[in-house]
Coordinates of C-alpha atoms in Angstrom, one line a residue:
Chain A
X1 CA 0.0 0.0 0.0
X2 CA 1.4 3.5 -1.1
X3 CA 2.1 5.9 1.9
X4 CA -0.5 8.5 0.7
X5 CA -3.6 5.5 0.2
X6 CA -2.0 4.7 4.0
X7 CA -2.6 8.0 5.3
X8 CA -5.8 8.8 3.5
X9 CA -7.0 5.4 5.1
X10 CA -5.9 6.9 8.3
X11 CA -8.1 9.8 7.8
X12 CA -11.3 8.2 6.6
X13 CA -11.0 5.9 9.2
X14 CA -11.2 9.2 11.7
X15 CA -13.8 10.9 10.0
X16 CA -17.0 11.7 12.3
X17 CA -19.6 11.9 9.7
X18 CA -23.0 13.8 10.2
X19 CA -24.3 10.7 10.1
X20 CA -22.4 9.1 12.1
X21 CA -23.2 8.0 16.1
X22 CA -20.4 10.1 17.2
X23 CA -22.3 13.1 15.8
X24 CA -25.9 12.2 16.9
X25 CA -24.5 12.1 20.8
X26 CA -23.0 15.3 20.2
X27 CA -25.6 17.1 18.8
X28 CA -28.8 15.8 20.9
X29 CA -26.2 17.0 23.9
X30 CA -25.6 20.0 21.7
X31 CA -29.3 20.7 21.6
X32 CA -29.8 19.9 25.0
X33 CA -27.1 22.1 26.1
X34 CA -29.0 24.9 23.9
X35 CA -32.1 24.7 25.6
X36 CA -30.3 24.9 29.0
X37 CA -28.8 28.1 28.0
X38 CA -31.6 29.8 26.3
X39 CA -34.2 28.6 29.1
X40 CA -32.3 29.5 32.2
X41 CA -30.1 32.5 30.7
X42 CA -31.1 34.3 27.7
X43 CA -33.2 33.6 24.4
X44 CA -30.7 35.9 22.6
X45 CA -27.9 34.4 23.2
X46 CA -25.9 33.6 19.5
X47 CA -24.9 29.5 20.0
X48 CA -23.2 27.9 17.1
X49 CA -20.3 25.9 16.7
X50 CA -17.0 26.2 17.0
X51 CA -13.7 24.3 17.2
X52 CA -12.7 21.2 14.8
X53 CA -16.3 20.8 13.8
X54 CA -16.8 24.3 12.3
X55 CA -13.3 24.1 10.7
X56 CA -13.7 20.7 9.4
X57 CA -10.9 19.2 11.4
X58 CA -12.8 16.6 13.9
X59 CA -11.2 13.6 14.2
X60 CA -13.0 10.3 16.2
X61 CA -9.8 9.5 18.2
X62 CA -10.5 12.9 19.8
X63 CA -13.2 14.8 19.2
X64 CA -15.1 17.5 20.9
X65 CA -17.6 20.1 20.3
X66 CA -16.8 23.3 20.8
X67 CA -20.3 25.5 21.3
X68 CA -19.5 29.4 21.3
X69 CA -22.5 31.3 23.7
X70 CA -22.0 35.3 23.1
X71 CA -24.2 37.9 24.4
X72 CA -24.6 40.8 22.8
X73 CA -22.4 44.0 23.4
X74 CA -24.6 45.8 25.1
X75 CA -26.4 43.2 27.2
X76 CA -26.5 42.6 30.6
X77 CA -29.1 40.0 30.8
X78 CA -26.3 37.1 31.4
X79 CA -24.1 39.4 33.5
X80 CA -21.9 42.6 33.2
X81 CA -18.5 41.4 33.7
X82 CA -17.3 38.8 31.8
X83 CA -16.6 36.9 34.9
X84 CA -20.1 37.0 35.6
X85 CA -21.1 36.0 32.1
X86 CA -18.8 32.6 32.5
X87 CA -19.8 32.0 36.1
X88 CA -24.0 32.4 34.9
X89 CA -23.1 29.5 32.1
X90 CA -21.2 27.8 34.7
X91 CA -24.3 27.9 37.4
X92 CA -26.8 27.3 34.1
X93 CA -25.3 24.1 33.6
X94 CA -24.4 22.8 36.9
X95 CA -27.6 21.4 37.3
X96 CA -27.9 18.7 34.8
X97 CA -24.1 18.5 34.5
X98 CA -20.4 18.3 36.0
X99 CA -19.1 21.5 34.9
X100 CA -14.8 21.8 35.2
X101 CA -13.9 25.2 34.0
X102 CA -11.4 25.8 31.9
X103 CA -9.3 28.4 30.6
X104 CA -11.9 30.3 28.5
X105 CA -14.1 27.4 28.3
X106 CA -16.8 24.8 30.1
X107 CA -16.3 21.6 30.0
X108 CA -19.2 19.1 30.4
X109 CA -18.9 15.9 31.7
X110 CA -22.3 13.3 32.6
X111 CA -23.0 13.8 36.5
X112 CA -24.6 10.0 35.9
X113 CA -22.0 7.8 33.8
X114 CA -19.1 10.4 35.4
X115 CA -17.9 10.6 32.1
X116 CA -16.5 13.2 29.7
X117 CA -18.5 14.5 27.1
X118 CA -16.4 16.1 25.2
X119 CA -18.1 19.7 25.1
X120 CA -16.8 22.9 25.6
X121 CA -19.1 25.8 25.9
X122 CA -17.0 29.0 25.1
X123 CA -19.0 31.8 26.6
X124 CA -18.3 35.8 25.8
X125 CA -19.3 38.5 24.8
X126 CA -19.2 40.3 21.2
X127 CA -17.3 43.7 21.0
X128 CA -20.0 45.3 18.7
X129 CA -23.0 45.5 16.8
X130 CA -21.4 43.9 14.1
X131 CA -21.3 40.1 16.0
X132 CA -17.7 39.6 14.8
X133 CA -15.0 39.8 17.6
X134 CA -16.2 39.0 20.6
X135 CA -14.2 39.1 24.0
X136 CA -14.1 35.8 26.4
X137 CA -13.0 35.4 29.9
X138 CA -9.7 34.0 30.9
X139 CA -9.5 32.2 34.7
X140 CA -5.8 32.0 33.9
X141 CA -3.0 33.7 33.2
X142 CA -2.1 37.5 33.7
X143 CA -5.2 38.5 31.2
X144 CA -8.6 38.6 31.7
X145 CA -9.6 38.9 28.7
X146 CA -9.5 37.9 25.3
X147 CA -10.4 39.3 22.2
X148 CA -11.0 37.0 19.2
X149 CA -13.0 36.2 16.1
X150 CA -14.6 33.1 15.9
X151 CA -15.3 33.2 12.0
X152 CA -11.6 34.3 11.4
X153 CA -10.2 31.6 13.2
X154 CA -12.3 29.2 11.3
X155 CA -11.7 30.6 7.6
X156 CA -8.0 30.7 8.6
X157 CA -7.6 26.6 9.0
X158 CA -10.7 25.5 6.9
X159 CA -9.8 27.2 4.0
X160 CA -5.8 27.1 4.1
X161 CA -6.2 23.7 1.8
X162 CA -4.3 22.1 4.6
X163 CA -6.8 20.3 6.5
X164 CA -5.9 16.7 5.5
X165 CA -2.3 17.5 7.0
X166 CA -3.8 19.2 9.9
X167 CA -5.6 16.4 11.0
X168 CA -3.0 13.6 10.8
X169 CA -1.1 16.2 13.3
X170 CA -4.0 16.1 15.6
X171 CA -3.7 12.1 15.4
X172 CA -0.2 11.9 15.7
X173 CA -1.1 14.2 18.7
X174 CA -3.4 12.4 20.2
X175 CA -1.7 9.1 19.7
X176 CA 1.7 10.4 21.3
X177 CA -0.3 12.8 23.8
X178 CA 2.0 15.5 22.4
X179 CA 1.5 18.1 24.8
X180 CA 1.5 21.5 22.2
X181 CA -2.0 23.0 22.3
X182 CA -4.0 21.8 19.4
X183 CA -5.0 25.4 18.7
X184 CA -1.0 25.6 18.2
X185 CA -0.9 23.1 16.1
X186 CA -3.1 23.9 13.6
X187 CA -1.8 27.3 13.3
X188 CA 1.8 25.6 13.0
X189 CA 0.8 23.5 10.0
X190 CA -0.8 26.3 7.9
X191 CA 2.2 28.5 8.7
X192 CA 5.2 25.8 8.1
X193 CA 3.4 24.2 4.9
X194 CA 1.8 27.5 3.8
X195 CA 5.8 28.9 4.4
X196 CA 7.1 26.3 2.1
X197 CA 4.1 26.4 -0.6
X198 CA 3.7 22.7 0.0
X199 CA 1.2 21.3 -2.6
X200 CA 2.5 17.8 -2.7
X201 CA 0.8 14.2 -1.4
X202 CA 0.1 13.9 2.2
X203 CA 3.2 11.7 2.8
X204 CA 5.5 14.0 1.1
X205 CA 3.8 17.3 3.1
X206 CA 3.9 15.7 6.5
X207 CA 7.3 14.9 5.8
X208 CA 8.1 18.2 5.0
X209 CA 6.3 19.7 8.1
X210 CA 8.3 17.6 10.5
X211 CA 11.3 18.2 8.7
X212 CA 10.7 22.1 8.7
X213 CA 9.0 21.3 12.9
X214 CA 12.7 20.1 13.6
X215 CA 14.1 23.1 12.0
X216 CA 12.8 26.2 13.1
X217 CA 10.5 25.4 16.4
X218 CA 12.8 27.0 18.7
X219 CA 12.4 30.4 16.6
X220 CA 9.4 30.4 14.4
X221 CA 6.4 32.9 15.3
X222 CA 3.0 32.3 14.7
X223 CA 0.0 34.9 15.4
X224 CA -3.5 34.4 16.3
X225 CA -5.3 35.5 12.9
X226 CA -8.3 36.9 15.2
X227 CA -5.8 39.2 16.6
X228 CA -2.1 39.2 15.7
X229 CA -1.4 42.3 17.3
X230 CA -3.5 41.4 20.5
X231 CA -3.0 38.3 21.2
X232 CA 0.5 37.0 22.3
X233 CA 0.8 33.4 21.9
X234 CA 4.0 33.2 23.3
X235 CA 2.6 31.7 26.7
X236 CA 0.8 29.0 25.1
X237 CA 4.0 27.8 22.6
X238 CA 6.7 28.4 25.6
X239 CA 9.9 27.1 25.3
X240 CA 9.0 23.7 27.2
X241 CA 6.2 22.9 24.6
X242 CA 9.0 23.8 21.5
X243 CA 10.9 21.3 22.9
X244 CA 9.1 18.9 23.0
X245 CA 7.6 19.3 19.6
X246 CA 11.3 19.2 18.6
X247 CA 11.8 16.0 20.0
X248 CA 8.7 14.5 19.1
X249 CA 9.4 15.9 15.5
X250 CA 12.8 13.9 15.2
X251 CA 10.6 11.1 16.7
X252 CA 8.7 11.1 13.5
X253 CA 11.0 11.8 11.4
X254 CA 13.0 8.5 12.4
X255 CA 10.2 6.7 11.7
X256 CA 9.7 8.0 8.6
X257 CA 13.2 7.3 7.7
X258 CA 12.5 3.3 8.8
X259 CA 8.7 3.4 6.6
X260 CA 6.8 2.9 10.4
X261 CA 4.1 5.2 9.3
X262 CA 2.1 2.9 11.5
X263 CA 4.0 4.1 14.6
X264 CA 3.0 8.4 13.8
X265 CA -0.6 7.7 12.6
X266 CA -1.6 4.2 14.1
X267 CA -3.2 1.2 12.3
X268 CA -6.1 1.0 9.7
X269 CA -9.0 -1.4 12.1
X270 CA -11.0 -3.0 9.7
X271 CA -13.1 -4.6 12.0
X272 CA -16.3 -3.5 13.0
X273 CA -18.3 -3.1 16.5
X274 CA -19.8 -6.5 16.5
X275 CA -16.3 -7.9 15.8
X276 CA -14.7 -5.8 18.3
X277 CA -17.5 -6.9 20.9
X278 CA -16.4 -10.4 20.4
X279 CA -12.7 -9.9 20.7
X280 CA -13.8 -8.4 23.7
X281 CA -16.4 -11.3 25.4
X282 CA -13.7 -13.7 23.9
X283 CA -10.4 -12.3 25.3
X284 CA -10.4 -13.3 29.2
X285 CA -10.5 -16.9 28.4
X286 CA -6.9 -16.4 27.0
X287 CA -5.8 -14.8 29.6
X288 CA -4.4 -17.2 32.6
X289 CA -3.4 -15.0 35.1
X290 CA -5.9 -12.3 35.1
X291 CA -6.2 -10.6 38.8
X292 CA -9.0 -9.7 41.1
X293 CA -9.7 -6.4 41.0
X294 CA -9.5 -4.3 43.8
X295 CA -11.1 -0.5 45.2
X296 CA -11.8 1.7 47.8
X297 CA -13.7 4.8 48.8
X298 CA -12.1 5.0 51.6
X299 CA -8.3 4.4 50.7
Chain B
X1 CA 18.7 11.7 48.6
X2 CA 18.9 10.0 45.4
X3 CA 15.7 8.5 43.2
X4 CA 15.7 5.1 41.8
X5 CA 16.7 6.1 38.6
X6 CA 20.2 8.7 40.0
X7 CA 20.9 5.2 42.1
X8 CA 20.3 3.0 38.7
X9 CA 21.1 4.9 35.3
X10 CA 20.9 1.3 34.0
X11 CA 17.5 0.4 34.9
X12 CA 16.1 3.8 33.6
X13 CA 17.8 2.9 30.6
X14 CA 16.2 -0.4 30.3
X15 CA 12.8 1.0 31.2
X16 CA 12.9 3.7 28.3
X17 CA 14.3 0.7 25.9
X18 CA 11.6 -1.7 26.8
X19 CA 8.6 1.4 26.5
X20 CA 10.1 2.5 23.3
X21 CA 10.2 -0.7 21.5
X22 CA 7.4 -2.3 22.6
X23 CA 4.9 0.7 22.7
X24 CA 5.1 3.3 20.5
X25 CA 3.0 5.7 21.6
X26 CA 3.9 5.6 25.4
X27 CA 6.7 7.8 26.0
X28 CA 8.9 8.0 29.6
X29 CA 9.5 11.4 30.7
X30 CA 11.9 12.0 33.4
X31 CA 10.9 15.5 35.2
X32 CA 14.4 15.4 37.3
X33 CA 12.1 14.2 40.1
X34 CA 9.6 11.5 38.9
X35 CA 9.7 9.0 35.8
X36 CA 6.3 8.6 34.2
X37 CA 5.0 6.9 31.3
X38 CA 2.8 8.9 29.3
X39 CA 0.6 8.6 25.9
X40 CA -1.9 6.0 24.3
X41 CA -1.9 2.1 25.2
X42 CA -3.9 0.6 22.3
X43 CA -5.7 -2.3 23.7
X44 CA -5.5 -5.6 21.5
X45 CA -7.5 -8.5 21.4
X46 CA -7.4 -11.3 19.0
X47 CA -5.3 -8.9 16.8
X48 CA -7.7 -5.9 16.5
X49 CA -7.6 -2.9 18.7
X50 CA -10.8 -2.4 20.4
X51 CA -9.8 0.8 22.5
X52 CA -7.0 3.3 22.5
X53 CA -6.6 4.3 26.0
X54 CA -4.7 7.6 27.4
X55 CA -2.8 6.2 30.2
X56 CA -0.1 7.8 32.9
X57 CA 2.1 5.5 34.7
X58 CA 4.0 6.7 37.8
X59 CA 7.4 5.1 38.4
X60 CA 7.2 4.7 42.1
X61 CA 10.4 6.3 44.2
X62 CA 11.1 2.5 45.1
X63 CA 10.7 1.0 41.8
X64 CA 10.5 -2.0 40.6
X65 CA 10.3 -3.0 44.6
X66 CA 7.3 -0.2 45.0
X67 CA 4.5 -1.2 42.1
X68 CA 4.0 1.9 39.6
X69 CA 0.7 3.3 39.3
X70 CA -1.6 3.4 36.7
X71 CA -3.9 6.3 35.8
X72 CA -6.3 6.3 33.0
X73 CA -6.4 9.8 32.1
X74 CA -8.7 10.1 29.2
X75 CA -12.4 10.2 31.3
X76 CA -13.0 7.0 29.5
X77 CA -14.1 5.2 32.6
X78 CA -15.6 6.2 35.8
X79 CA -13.2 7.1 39.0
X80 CA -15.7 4.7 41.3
X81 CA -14.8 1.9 43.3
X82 CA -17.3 0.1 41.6
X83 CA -15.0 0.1 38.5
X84 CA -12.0 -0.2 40.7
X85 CA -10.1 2.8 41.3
X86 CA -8.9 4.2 44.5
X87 CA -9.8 7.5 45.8
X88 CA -7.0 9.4 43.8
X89 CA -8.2 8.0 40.8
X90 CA -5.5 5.5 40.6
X91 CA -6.7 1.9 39.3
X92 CA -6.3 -0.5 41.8
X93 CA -4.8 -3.7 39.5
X94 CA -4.9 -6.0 42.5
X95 CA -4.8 -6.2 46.5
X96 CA -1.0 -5.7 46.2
X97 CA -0.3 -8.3 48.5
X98 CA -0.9 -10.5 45.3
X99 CA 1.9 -8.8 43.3
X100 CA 3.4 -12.0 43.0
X101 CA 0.9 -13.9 41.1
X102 CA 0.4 -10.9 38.6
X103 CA 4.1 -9.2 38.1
X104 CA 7.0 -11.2 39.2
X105 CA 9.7 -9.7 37.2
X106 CA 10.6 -6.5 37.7
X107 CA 10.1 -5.2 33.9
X108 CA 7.7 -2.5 32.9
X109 CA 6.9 -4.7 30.0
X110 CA 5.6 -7.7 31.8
X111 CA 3.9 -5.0 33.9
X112 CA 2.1 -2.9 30.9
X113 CA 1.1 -6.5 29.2
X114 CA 0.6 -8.0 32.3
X115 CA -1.5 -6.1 35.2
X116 CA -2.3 -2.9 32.9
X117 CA -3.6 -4.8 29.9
X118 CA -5.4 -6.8 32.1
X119 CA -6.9 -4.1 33.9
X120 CA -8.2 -3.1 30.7
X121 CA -9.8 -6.0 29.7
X122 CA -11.9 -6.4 32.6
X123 CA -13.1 -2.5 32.1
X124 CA -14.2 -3.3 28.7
X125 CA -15.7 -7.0 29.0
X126 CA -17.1 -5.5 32.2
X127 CA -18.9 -2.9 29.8
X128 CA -20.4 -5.5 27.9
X129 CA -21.4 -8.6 30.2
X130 CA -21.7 -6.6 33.1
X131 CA -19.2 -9.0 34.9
X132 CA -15.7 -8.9 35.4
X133 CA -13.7 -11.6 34.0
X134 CA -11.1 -12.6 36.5
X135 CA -13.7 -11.8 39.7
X136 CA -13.2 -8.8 42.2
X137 CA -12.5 -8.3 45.7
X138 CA -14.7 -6.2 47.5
X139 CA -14.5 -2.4 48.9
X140 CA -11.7 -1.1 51.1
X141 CA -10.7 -3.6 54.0
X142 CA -13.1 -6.2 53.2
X143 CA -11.1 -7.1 49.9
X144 CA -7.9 -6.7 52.1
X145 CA -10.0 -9.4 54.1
X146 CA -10.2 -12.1 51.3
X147 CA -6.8 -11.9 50.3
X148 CA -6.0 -13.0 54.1
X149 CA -8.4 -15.3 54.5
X150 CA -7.7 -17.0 51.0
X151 CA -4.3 -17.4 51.6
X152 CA -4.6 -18.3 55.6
X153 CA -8.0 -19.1 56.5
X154 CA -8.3 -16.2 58.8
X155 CA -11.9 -14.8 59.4
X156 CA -11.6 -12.2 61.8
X157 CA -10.3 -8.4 61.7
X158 CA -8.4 -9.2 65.1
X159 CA -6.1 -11.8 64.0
X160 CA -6.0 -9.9 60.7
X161 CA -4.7 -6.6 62.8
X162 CA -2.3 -9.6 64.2
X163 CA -0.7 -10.9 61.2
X164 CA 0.0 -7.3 59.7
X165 CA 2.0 -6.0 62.6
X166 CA 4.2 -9.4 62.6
X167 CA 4.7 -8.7 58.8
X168 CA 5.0 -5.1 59.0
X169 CA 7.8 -5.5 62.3
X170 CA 10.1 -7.9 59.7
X171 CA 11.4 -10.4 61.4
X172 CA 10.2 -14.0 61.2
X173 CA 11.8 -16.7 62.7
X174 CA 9.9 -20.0 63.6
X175 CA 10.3 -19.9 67.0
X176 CA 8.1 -16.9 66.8
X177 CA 4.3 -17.6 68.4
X178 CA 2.5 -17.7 65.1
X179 CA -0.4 -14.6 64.9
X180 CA -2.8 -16.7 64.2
X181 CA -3.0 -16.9 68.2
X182 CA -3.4 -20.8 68.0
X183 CA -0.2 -20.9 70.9
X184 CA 1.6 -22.6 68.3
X185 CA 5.0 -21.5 67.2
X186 CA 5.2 -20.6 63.4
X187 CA 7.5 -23.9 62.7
X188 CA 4.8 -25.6 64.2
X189 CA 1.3 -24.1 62.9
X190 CA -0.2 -24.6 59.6
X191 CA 0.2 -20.9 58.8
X192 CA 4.2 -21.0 58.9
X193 CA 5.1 -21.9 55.5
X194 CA 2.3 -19.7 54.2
X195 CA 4.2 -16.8 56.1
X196 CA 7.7 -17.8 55.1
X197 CA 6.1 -17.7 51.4
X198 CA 4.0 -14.3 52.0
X199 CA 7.1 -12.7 53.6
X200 CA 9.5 -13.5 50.7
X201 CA 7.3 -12.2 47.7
X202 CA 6.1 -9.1 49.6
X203 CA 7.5 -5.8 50.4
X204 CA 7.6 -4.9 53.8
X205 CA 6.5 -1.5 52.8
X206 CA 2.8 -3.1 51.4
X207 CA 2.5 -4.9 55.0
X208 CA 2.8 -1.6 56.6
X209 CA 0.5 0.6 54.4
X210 CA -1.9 -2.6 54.6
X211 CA -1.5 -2.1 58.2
X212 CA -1.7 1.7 58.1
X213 CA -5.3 1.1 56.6
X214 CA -6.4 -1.2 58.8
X215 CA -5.8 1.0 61.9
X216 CA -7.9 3.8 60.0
X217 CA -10.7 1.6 59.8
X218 CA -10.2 0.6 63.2
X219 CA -10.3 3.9 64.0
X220 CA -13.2 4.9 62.2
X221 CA -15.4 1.8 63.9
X222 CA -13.9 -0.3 66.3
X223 CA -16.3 -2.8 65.8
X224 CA -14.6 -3.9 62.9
X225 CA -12.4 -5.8 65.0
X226 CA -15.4 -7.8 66.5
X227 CA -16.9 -8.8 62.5
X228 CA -16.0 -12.1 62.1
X229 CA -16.0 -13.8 57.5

């Protein structure tokens, strides 16, 4: 099998379809989550999506949905402050949820199964009447706030004819638990293949990007296209995360040079759920020495 | 004071050899202070990988005597008891008195396709059948309980408390009265080889947290000492 069937394999295998079951859980949650909002907090509030679905990067190895909530500029029906506006959605949601706060974000997780969800509601608030930038809280860091544009940061990875590449990053990513932002990453793959006018297959351009990864991470700069003279990036890509992209770059690239594709990107699974169930039921009676499983509450 | 790995270059060495060749998307970090093992296990059963799991292993300061500890740090399962995990979130692979049946050499290999995978089997067949494959112990002391009363035929907390604090003291000789309380000396009762056995495959250290426990419960509700298996 050619190395660019390979990865495209890779990437059809982690496509979440609308279709798919992946994307009914997320969006009856979605729509849930909407309801929530709009009943307890405002009926104007602008809800759409954001993140890898919007910019067509969503992989199922590690997906979540990213739901923007912005009040308008001069509303105060979900708070003032902006900290009052996070900690509203925060309360809004605590009720049929486990809410952990993030940086700019809520993160949802089942109060019944105890499990993650994998949505982020991103409140803020937009600038203007013209519902472009919008300003969100930040619980961290020496800023409060940040200014950004939703639809800018979307058009700047969806449309930079880079997505394929962008997603096999995310997988490698995930796979590794690399531990660069993926915000960073995405932005690091348009700049270093935009940079180098790569137009080639997908093995020759991720090639290239690790290559070009190895080279310059220490030094390269990359801007936040919703606000390159606002928003310094520099604390997200610090000098820790560069090195370990650096590392985990020559990590690639060594296995590049000895054709383990399999070892960046994982392996195609052809088998289906039904299969998978049955490798499961089946397994334990292989397995001699299995042990008793032990737990506390207490300990 | 030095860590394992300042004592033993060699064996950090071997660890990151056996990780890196045997699982390619773990990685072993050394942050000056700790070695952990971070990244996806892929979980493989009859050759197809049902689940790709983010994991974080915690090289104990004792290792390989001191058993690392296994977090699964992708929300993939509940943090319960029920699904056997410890307060901290750590997965509780075995009563770890029973290290011996599950890990006996000291390589992080034979641990992560050993204990971890198996961990991860009974998660997911537990998912599906809504049993666990290789049985459970129960809750807290109780499970502590079986072990003890598997392996000696002991049924109550009182001779339990016994036979930690003669393990957790370290020395055993067989002209020692034998905890069990019978009057008999360890040579003599039918507990000694069973303690000469226990004593050489466990740390002293998992005797004295076991103990440590123990005494909290104890604590918490004397009675405990009167409940009888």
């Amino acid at each position: 099998m050619s190395k660019d069937k390979y990865l495209q394999d890779v990437l059809d295998q982690e496509e979440v379809g609308d279709k798919s079951k992946e994307m009914k859980a997320l969006r009856q949650e979605r729509d849930n989550v909407e309801k929530i909002l709009r009943e307890k907090l405002s009926s104007k509030l602008s809800i759409r999506y954001g993140g890898s679905k919007a910019k067509g990067t969503m992989n199922k190895m590690s997906y979540d949905l990213d739901m923007t909530s912005y009040i308008g500029s001069g509303d105060n029906e979900v708070g003032e402050t902006l900290k009052e506006i996070f900690d509203q959605h925060k309360k809004a949601l605590s009720e049929d949820y486990y809410v952990e706060p993030k940086k700019s974000a809520l993160r949802l997780k089942s109060k019944k199964a105890q499990t993650d969800l994998c949505i982020d509601v991103v409140p803020g608030r937009f600038v203007d009447e013209k519902k472009e930038d919008c300003y969100l809280y930040q619980n961290e860091g020496e800023k409060q706030r940040l200014k950004t544009n939703l639809s800018k940061h979307i058009s700047h990875i969806r449309d930079s004819g880079y997505v394929p590449e962008i997603r096999l990053a995310k997988i490698w990513k995930t796979l590794g638990c690399v531990g660069a932002k993926t915000f960073i990453l995405e932005l690091l793959v348009v700049k270093i293949l935009g940079d180098e006018k790569a137009k080639e297959g997908l093995s020759e351009n991720m090639k290239l990007f690790y290559e070009k990864l190895y080279e310059k991470i220490e030094t390269i700069v990359i801007v936040d296209p919703a606000n390159p003279q606002g928003n310094d990036l520099s604390n997200i890509l610090t000098t820790s995360v560069r090195l370990e992209l650096k590392i985990e770059a020559e990590i690639a690239l060594k296995r590049i040079s000895e054709d383990r594709w399999v070892d960046i990107f994982g392996r195609i699974e052809k088998a289906d759920d039904k299969t998978k169930t049955a490798a499961i039921i089946s397994a334990p009676s292989s397995i001699s020495n299995g042990a008793k499983l032990w737990g506390s509450e207490k300990f | 004071m030095k860590n394992w790995f300042q004592k033993n270059p060699k064996l950090l060495a071997t660890l990151r050899e056996e990780v890196e060749d045997n699982f390619p998307f773990l990685r072993v970090i050394n942050t000056g202070r700790k070695v952990v093992i971070k990244g996806t296990y892929e979980l493989v059963l009859g050759g197809i990988i049902v689940e790709r799991l983010h994991v974080l292993i915690v090289i104990p300061d004792f290792f390989p005597r001191e058993i690392p500890a296994l977090y699964e740090v992708g929300g993939r399962f509940p943090k319960t008891a029920k699904r056997h995990f410890f307060l901290s979130t750590k997965a509780c692979l075995f009563v770890e008195e029973e290290r011996f049946k599950y890990w006996q050499s000291n390589s992080i290999k034979d641990f992560i396709n050993g204990p971890v995978r198996n961990f991860f089997v009974s998660q997911v067949h537990y998912e599906k059948t809504g049993e666990w494959p290789f049985g459970d112990r129960s809750h807290d002391e109780e499970g502590l309980m079986e072990f003890y009363r598997e392996y000696f035929d002991i049924h109550n907390y009182r001779v339990l408390l016994r036979f930690l604090e003669y393990f957790a003291a370290g020395k055993i000789k067989g002209s020692h009265k034998c905890p069990c309380e019978s009057g008999r000396s360890i040579k003599g009762c039918k507990h000694g080889q069973g303690i000469l056995d226990l004593n050489d495959n466990v740390e002293r250290q998992v005797f004295k947290k076991s103990l440590r426990r123990l005494k909290l419960i104890i604590r918490q509700d004397p009675k405990v000492l009167t409940r009888v298996i």
